[in-house]
PDB file of C-alpha atoms in Angstrom:
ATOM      1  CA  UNK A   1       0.000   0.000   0.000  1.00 94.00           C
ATOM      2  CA  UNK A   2       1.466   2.890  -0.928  1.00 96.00           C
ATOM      3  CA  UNK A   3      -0.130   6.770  -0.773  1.00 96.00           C
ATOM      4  CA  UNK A   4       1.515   9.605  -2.765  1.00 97.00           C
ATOM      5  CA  UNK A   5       2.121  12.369  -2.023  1.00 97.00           C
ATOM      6  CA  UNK A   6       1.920  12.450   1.792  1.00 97.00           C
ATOM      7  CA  UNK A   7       1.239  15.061   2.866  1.00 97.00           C
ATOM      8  CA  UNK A   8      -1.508  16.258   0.296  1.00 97.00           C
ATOM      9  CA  UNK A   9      -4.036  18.856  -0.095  1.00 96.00           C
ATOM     10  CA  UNK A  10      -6.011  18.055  -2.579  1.00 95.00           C
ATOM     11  CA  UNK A  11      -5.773  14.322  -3.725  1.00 95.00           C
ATOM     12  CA  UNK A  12      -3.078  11.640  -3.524  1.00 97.00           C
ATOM     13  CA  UNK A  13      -2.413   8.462  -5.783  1.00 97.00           C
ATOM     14  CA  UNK A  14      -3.253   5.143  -3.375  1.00 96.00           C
ATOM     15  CA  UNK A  15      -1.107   2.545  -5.426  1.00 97.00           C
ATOM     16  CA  UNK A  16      -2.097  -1.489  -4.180  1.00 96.00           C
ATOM     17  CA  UNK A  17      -1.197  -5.103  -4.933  1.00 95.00           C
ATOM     18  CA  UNK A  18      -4.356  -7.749  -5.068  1.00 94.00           C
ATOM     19  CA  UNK A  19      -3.578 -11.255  -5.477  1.00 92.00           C
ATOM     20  CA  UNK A  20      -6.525 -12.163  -7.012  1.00 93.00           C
ATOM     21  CA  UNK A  21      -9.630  -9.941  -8.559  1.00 96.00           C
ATOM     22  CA  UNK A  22     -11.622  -9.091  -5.765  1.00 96.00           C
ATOM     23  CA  UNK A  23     -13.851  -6.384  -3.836  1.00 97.00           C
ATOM     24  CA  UNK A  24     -11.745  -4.249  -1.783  1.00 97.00           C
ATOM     25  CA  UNK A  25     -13.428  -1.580   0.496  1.00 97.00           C
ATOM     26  CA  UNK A  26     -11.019   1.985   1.468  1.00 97.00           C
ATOM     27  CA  UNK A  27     -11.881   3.909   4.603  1.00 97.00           C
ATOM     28  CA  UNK A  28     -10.828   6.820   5.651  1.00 97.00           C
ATOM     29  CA  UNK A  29     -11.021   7.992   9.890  1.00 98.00           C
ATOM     30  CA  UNK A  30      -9.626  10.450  11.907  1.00 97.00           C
ATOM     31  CA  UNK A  31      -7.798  10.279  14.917  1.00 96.00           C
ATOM     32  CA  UNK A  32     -10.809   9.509  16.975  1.00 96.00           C
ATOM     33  CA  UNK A  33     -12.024   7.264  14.806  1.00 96.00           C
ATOM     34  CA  UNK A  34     -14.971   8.905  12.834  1.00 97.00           C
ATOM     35  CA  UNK A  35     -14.998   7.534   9.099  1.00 97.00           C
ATOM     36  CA  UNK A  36     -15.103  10.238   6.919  1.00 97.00           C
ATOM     37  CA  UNK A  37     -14.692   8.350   3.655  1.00 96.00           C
ATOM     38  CA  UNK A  38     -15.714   4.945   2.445  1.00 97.00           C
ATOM     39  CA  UNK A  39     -15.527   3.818  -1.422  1.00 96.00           C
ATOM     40  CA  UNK A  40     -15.858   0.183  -2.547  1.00 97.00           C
ATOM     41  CA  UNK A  41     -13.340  -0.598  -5.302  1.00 96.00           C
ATOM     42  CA  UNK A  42     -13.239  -4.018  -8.076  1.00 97.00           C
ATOM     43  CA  UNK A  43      -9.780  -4.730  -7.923  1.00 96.00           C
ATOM     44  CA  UNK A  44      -7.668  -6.546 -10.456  1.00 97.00           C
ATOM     45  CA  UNK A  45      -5.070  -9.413 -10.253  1.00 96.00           C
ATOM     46  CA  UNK A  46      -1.672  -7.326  -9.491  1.00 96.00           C
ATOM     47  CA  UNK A  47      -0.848  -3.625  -9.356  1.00 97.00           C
ATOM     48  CA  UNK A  48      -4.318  -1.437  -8.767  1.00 97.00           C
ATOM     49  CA  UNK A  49      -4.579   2.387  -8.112  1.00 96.00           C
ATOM     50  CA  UNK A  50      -6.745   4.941  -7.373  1.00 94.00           C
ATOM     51  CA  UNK A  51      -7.255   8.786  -6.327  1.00 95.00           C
ATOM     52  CA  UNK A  52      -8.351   9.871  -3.006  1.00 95.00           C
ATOM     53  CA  UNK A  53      -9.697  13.417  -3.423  1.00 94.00           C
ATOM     54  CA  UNK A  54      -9.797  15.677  -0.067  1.00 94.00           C
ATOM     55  CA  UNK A  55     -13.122  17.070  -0.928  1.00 91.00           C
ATOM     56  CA  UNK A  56     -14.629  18.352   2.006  1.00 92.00           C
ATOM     57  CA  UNK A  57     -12.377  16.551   4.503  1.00 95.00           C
ATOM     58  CA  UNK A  58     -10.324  19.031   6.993  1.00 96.00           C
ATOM     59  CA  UNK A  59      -6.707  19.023   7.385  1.00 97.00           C
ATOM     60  CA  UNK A  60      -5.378  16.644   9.685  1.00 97.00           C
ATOM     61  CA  UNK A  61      -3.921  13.023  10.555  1.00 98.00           C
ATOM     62  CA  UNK A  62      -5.954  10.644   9.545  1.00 98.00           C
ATOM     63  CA  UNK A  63      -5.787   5.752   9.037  1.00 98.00           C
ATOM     64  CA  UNK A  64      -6.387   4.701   5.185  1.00 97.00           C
ATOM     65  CA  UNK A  65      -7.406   1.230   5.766  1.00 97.00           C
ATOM     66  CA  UNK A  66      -8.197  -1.006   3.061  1.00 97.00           C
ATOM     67  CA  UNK A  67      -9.186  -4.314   2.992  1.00 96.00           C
ATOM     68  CA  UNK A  68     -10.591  -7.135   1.147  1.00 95.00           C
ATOM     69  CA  UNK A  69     -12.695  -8.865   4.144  1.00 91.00           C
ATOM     70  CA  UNK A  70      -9.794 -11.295   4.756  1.00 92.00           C
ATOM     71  CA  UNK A  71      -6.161  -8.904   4.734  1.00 92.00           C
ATOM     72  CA  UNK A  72      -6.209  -5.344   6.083  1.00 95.00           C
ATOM     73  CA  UNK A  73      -3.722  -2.597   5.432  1.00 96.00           C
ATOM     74  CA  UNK A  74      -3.388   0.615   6.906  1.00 97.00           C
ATOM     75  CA  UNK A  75      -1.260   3.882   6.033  1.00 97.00           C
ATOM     76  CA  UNK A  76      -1.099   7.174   8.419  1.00 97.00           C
ATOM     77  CA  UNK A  77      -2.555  10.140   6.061  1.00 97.00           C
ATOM     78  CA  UNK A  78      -1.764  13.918   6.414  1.00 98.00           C
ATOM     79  CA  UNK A  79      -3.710  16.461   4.993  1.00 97.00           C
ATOM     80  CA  UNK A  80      -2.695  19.747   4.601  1.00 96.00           C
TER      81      UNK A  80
END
């Protein structure tokens, strides 16, 4: 899982491996631990990315989890 740039301010590249085609589902929470974006992605079979857009989220440090039900991986977001 990788998230470039970090810090961003207004979206960043989320870069992923799958192993097989699947359903993945990204999350986005703050430090307390209020989601404050959820997207459901198809996956393919090897390298997968995507753009998360800031939107209307506020600056901060924030836990991009994504997961496929079985694995979960996490990265530590800042937005500036």
């Amino acid at each position: 899982l990788n998230v470039s740039p970090n810090p961003f301010s207004n979206n960043a590249k989320i870069i992923f491996t799958a192993d097989v085609a699947a359903k993945y589902t990204a999350r986005l929470v703050d430090v307390m631990g209020k989601e404050v974006y959820s997207e459901t992605l198809n996956a393919t079979s090897g390298s997968n990315e995507f753009f998360l857009n800031r939107n209307n989220i506020s600056t901060g440090v924030y836990f991009f989890t994504l997961t496929d039900g079985n694995a979960v991986s996490t990265k530590r977001i800042v937005i500036e």
